[in-house]
XYZ file of C-alpha atoms in Angstrom:
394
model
C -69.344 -61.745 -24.774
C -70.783 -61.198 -21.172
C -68.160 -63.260 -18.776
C -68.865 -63.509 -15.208
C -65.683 -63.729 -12.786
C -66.544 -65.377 -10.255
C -63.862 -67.605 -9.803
C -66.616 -70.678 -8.048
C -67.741 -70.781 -11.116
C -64.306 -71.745 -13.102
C -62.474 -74.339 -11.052
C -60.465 -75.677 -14.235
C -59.274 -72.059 -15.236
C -55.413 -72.328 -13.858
C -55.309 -76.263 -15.304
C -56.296 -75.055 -18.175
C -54.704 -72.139 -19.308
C -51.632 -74.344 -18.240
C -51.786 -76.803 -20.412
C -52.583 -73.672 -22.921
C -48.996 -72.500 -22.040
C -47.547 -75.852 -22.153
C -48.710 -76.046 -25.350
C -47.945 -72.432 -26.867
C -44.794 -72.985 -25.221
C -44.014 -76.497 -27.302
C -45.585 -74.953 -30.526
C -43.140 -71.867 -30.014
C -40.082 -74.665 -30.437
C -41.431 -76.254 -33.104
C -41.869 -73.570 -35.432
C -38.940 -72.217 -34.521
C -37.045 -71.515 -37.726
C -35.024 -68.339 -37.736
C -32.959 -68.606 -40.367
C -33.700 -66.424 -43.289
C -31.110 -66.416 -45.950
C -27.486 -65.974 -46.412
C -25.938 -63.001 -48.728
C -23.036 -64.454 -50.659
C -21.455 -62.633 -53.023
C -18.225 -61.681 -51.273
C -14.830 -63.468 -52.103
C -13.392 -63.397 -48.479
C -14.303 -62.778 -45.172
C -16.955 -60.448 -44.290
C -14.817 -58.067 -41.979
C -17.457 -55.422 -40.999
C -21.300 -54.085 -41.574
C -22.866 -51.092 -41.586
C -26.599 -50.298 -41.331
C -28.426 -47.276 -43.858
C -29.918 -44.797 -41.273
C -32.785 -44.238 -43.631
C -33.272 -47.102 -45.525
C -34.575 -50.193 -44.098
C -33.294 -52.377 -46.611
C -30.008 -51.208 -47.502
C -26.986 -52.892 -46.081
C -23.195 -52.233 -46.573
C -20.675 -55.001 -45.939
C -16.563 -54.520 -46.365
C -14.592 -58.015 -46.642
C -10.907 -58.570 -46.254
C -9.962 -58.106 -49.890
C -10.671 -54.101 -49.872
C -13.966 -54.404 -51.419
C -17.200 -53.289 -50.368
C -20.736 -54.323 -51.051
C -24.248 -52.715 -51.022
C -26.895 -54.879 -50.566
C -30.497 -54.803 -51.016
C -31.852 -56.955 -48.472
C -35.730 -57.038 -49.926
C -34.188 -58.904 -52.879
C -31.261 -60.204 -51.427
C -28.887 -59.323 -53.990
C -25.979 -57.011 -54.261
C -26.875 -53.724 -55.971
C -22.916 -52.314 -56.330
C -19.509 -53.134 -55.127
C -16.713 -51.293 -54.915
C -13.039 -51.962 -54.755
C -12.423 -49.655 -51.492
C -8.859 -50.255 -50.068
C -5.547 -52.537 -50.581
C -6.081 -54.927 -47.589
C -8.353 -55.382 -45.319
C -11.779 -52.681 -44.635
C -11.046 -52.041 -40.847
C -14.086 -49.919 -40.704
C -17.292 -48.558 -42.435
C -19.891 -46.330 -41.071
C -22.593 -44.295 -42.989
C -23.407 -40.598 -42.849
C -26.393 -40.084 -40.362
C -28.713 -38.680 -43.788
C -27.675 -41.613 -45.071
C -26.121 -39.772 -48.464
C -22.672 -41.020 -47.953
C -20.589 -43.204 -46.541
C -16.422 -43.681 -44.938
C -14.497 -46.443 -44.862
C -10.925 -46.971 -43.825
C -8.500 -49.340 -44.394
C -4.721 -50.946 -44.157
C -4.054 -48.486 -47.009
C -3.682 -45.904 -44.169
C -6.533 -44.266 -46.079
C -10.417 -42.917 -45.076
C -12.357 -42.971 -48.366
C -15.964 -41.198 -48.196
C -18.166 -42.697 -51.397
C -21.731 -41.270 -52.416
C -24.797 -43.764 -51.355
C -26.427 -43.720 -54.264
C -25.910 -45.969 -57.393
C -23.747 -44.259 -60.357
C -24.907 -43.022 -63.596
C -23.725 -45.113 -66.967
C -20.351 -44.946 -67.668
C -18.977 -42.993 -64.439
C -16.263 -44.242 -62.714
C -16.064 -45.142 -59.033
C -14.064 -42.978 -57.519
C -14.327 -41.574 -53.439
C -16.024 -38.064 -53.424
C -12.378 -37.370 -50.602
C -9.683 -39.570 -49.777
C -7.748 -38.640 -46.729
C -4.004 -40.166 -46.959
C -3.081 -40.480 -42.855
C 0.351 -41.508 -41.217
C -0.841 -44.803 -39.673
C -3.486 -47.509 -40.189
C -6.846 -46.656 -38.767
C -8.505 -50.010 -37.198
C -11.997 -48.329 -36.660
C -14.341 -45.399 -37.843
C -17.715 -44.002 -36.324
C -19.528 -41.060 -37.491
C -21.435 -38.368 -35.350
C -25.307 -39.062 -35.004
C -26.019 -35.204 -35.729
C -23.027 -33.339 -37.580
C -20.636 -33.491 -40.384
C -17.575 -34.876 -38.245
C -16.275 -38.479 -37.808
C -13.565 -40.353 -35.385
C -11.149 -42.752 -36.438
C -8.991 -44.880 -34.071
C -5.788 -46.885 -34.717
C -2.912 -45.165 -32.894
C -4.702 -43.041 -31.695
C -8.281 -41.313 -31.211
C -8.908 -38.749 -34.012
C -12.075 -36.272 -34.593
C -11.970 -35.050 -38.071
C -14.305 -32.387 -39.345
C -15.500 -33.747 -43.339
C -14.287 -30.171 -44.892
C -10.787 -30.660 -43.704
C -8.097 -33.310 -44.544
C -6.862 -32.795 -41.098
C -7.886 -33.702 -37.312
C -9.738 -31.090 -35.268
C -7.934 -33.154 -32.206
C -6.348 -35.981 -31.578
C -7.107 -37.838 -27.886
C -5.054 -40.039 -26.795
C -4.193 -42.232 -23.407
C -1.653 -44.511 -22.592
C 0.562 -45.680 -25.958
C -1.656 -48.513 -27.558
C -3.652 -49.162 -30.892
C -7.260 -48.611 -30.252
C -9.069 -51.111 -31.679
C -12.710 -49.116 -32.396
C -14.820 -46.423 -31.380
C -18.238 -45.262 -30.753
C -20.318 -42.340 -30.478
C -22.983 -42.141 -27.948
C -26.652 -42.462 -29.871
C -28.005 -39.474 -27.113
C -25.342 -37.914 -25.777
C -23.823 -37.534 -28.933
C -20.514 -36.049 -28.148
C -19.762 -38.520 -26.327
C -17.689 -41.512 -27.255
C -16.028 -44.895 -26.464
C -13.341 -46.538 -27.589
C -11.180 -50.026 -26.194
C -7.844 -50.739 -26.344
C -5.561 -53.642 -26.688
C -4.014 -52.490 -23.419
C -7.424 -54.146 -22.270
C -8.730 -50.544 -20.936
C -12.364 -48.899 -22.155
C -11.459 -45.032 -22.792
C -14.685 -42.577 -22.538
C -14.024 -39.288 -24.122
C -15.799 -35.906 -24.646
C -15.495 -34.144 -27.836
C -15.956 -30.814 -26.258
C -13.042 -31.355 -24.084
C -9.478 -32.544 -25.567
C -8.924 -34.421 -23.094
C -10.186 -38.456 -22.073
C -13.084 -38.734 -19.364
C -12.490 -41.805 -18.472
C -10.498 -45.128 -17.837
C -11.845 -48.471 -17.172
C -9.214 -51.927 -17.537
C -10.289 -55.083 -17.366
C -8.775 -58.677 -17.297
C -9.017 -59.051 -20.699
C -8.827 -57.002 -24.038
C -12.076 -55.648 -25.428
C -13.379 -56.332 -29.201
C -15.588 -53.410 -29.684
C -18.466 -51.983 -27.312
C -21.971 -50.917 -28.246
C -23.934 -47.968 -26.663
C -27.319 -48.661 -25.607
C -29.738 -46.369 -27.918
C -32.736 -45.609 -25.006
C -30.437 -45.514 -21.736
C -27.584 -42.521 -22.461
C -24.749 -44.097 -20.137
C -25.067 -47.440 -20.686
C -22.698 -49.335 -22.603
C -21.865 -53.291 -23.416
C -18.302 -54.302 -23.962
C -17.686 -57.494 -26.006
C -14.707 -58.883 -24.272
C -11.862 -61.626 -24.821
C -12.508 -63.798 -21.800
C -15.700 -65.110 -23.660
C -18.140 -62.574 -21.818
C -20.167 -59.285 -22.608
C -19.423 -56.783 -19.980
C -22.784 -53.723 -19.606
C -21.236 -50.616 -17.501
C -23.131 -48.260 -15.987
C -20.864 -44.570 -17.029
C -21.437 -43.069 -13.754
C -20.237 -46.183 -11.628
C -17.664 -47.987 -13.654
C -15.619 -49.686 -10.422
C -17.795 -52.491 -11.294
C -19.896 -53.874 -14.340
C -23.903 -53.616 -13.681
C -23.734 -57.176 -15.624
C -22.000 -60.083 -16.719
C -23.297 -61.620 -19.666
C -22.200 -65.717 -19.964
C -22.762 -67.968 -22.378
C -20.202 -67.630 -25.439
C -17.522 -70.199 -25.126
C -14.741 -68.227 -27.060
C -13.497 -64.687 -27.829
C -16.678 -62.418 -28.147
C -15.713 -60.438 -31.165
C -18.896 -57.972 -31.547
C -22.198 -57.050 -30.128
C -25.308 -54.236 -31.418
C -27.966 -53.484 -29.938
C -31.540 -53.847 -31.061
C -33.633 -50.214 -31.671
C -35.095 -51.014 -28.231
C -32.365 -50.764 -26.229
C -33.685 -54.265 -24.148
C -31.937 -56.661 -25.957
C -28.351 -56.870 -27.660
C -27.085 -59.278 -30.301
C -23.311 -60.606 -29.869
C -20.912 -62.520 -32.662
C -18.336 -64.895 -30.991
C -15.114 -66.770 -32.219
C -16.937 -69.888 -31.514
C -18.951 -69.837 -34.402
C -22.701 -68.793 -33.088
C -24.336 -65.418 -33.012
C -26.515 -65.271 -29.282
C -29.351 -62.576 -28.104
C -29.246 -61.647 -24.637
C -31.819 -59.555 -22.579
C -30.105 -56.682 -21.029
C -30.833 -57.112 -17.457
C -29.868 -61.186 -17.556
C -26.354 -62.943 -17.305
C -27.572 -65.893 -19.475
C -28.075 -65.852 -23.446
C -32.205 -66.263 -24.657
C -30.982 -67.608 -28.032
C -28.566 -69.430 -30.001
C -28.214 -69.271 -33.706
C -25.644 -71.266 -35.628
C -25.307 -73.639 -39.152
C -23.212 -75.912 -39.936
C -21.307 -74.024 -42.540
C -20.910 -70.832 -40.740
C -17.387 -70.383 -39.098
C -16.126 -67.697 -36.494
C -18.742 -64.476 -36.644
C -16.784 -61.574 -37.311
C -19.229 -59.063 -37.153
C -23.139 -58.526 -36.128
C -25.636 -56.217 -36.643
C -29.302 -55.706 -35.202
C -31.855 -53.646 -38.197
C -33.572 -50.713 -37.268
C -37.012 -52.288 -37.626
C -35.669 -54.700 -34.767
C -36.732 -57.547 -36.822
C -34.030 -59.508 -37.832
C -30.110 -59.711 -37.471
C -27.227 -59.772 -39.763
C -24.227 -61.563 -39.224
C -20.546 -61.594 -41.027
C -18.534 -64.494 -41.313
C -15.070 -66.199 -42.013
C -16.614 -67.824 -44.679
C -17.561 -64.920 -47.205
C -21.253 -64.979 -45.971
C -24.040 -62.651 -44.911
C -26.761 -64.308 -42.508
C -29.857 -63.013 -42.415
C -32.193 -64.233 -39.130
C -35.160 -63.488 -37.354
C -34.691 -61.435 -33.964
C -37.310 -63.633 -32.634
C -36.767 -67.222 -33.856
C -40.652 -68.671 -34.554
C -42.042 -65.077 -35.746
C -44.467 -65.445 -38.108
C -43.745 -63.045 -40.812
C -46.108 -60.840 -43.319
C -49.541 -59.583 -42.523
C -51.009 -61.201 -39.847
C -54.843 -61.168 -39.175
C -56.356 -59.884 -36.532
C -57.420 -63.068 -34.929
C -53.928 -64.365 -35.180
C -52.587 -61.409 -33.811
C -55.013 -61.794 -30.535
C -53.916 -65.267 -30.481
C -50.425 -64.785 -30.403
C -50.648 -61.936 -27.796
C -52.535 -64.292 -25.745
C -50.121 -66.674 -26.046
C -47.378 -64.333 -25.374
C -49.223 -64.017 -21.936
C -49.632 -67.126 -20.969
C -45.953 -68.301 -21.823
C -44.664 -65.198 -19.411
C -47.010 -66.185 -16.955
C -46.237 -70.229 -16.547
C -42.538 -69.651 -17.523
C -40.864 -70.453 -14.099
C -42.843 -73.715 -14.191
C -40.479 -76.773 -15.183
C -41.933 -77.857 -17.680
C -42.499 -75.145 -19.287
C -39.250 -73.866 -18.419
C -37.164 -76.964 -19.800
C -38.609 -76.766 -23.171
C -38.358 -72.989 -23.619
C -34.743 -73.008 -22.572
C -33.766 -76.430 -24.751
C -31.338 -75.177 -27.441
C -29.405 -77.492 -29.402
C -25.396 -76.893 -30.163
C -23.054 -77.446 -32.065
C -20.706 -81.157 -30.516
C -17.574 -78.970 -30.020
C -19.945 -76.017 -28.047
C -21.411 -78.507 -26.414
C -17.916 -79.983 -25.046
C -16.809 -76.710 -24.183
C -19.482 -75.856 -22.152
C -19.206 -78.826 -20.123
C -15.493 -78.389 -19.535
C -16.129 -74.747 -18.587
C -18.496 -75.532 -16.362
C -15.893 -77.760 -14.437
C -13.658 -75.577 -14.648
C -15.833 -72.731 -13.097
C -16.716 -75.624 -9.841
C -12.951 -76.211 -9.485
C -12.038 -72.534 -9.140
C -14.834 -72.272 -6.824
C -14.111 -74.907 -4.660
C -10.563 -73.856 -4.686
């Protein structure tokens, strides 16, 4: 269609792709429905996740009865379980081909179990068991090679042929609470503390890199998969800390919102955005680069969010809870899902455009920000807030 631009010509465009915003913006609320299903199947508390690194649709879960559950998330069911570990599964991470997987527990144990479903009549047993001298609280494997860390006492970097450590890192005298390994620079890796420090260590060297301590103990942090040295710490004082590696004197960002312990946080494939699980009963997405949360999901059953996972497909988020449940949700909350036509498609793109480009307007602002909470978050919030003014002023 021939347009002409000349602007005399259309003195009603800003008015009206306004109120097009306003109401994209209002439609965007309304539909607004991200919650997909819940996974239940588990007989306590979903402890931790891990994601397949091949399969889209194959989650593992480990609760706080030793067992562990794969789940096929196209038909929401479970497809096996296993009775892992006496106590509580501290950790669970998959091999990066995805044909294997390790989990450790209280037993003082890391078990590594095949992937795949067994044949009739064979028994579940680990392919190795590895019988340690402590409890390990945490386990991450390497992105590119057979070896794996554990944490508890201390750091450990075990090569899968041995029943062993190849070394053991360690700084200060405190139980580590989990560990990561960078996503690019994978011999790198991360680890907090409940002496409230953030150890970085290189597995080249066998010795730590470095130390950063903050106020407050840290959960768990989460590397960022597109920038190498960025990391997000999920931290007691009810805020998500993101450190630059090369300048860790201060954070580059504070991320506010939570109004209790943070207890986890992934990020999405894209490296922009990162999920985060709180005590306080609601899962939240922020944008990297912004202090404030974009989203708040939370039902009325679900209780404090143990653990929280973002898919590879960057679609939608899975989150473990107190109350023996897997929630599934939409990464972005009024998403229309299946095949969308191409018409729609333009639509929505169009849409997308005009929301971005109204969106410090008022209006438009108030009702894209509106969330409503929980009563007791609500409260919080509001005492918080006071609380912040009084320091302030004091």
């Amino acid at each position: 269609v021939p347009r002409n631009y000349d602007p005399a010509l259309h003195p009603f465009e800003v008015p009206r792709e306004y109120t097009r915003a306003l109401n994209a913006t209002k439609l965007e609320r309304v539909f607004a429905k991200p919650f997909l299903s819940s996974l239940d199947g588990h007989r306590d508390g979903v402890n931790c996740m891990a994601k397949h690194p091949k399969s889209l649709s194959t989650v593992l879960s480990g609760a706080c009865d030793g067992e562990v559950k794969i789940w096929n998330l196209t038909k929401r069911q479970c497809i096996r379980t296993i009775q892992a570990h006496e106590g509580f599964v501290r950790g669970m991470c998959a091999r990066f081909c995805g044909t294997s997987f390790f989990t450790v527990g209280d037993d003082k144990t890391v078990k590594q179990w095949k992937m795949e479903s067994l044949e009739c009549g064979e028994e579940e047993e680990p392919i190795h068991t590895i019988l340690g001298k402590t409890v390990y609280t945490g386990i991450d494997h390497h992105w590119k090679e057979a070896v794996f860390a554990t944490c508890g006492h201390q750091v450990d970097i075990w090569d899968e042929q041995r029943t062993s450590p190849m070394c053991s890192l360690t700084w200060g005298f405190d139980s580590i609470s989990s560990v990561k390994f960078n996503p690019i620079e994978t011999y790198l890796l991360g680890s907090c503390a409940s002496d409230r420090n953030i150890v970085l260590y290189d597995m080249r060297k066998s010795t730590p890199l470095k130390k950063v301590i903050l106020n407050m103990r840290t959960n768990t942090l989460c590397w960022n998969p597109m920038e190498a040295f960025v990391f997000t710490a999920a931290n007691e004082d009810y805020n998500l800390y993101t450190f630059d590696m090369r300048f860790l004197e201060s954070p580059v960002m504070v991320h506010m919102d939570h109004v209790s312990a943070v207890l986890d946080v992934d990020y999405s494939p894209t490296g922009k955005e990162f999920v985060s699980a709180s005590f306080d009963k609601s899962v939240r997405i922020f944008p990297v680069g912004k202090g404030r949360s974009r989203e708040v999901y939370h039902t009325k059953r679900m209780q404090h969010v143990i653990t929280v996972k973002w898919t590879s497909d960057s679609k939608y988020i899975l989150c473990g809870s107190d109350e023996m449940n897997i929630r599934l949700w939409k990464a972005n909350a009024s998403e229309k899902l299946g095949v969308l036509a191409p018409r729609e498609k333009a639509a929505m793109n169009y849409n997308q455009k005009l929301k971005e480009k109204f969106q410090y307007h008022p209006q438009i602002r108030r009702i894209a920000k509106h969330r409503h909470l929980p009563k007791s978050i609500f409260c919080q919030i509001k005492e918080q807030r006071i609380m912040r003014e009084a320091r302030r002023r004091k």
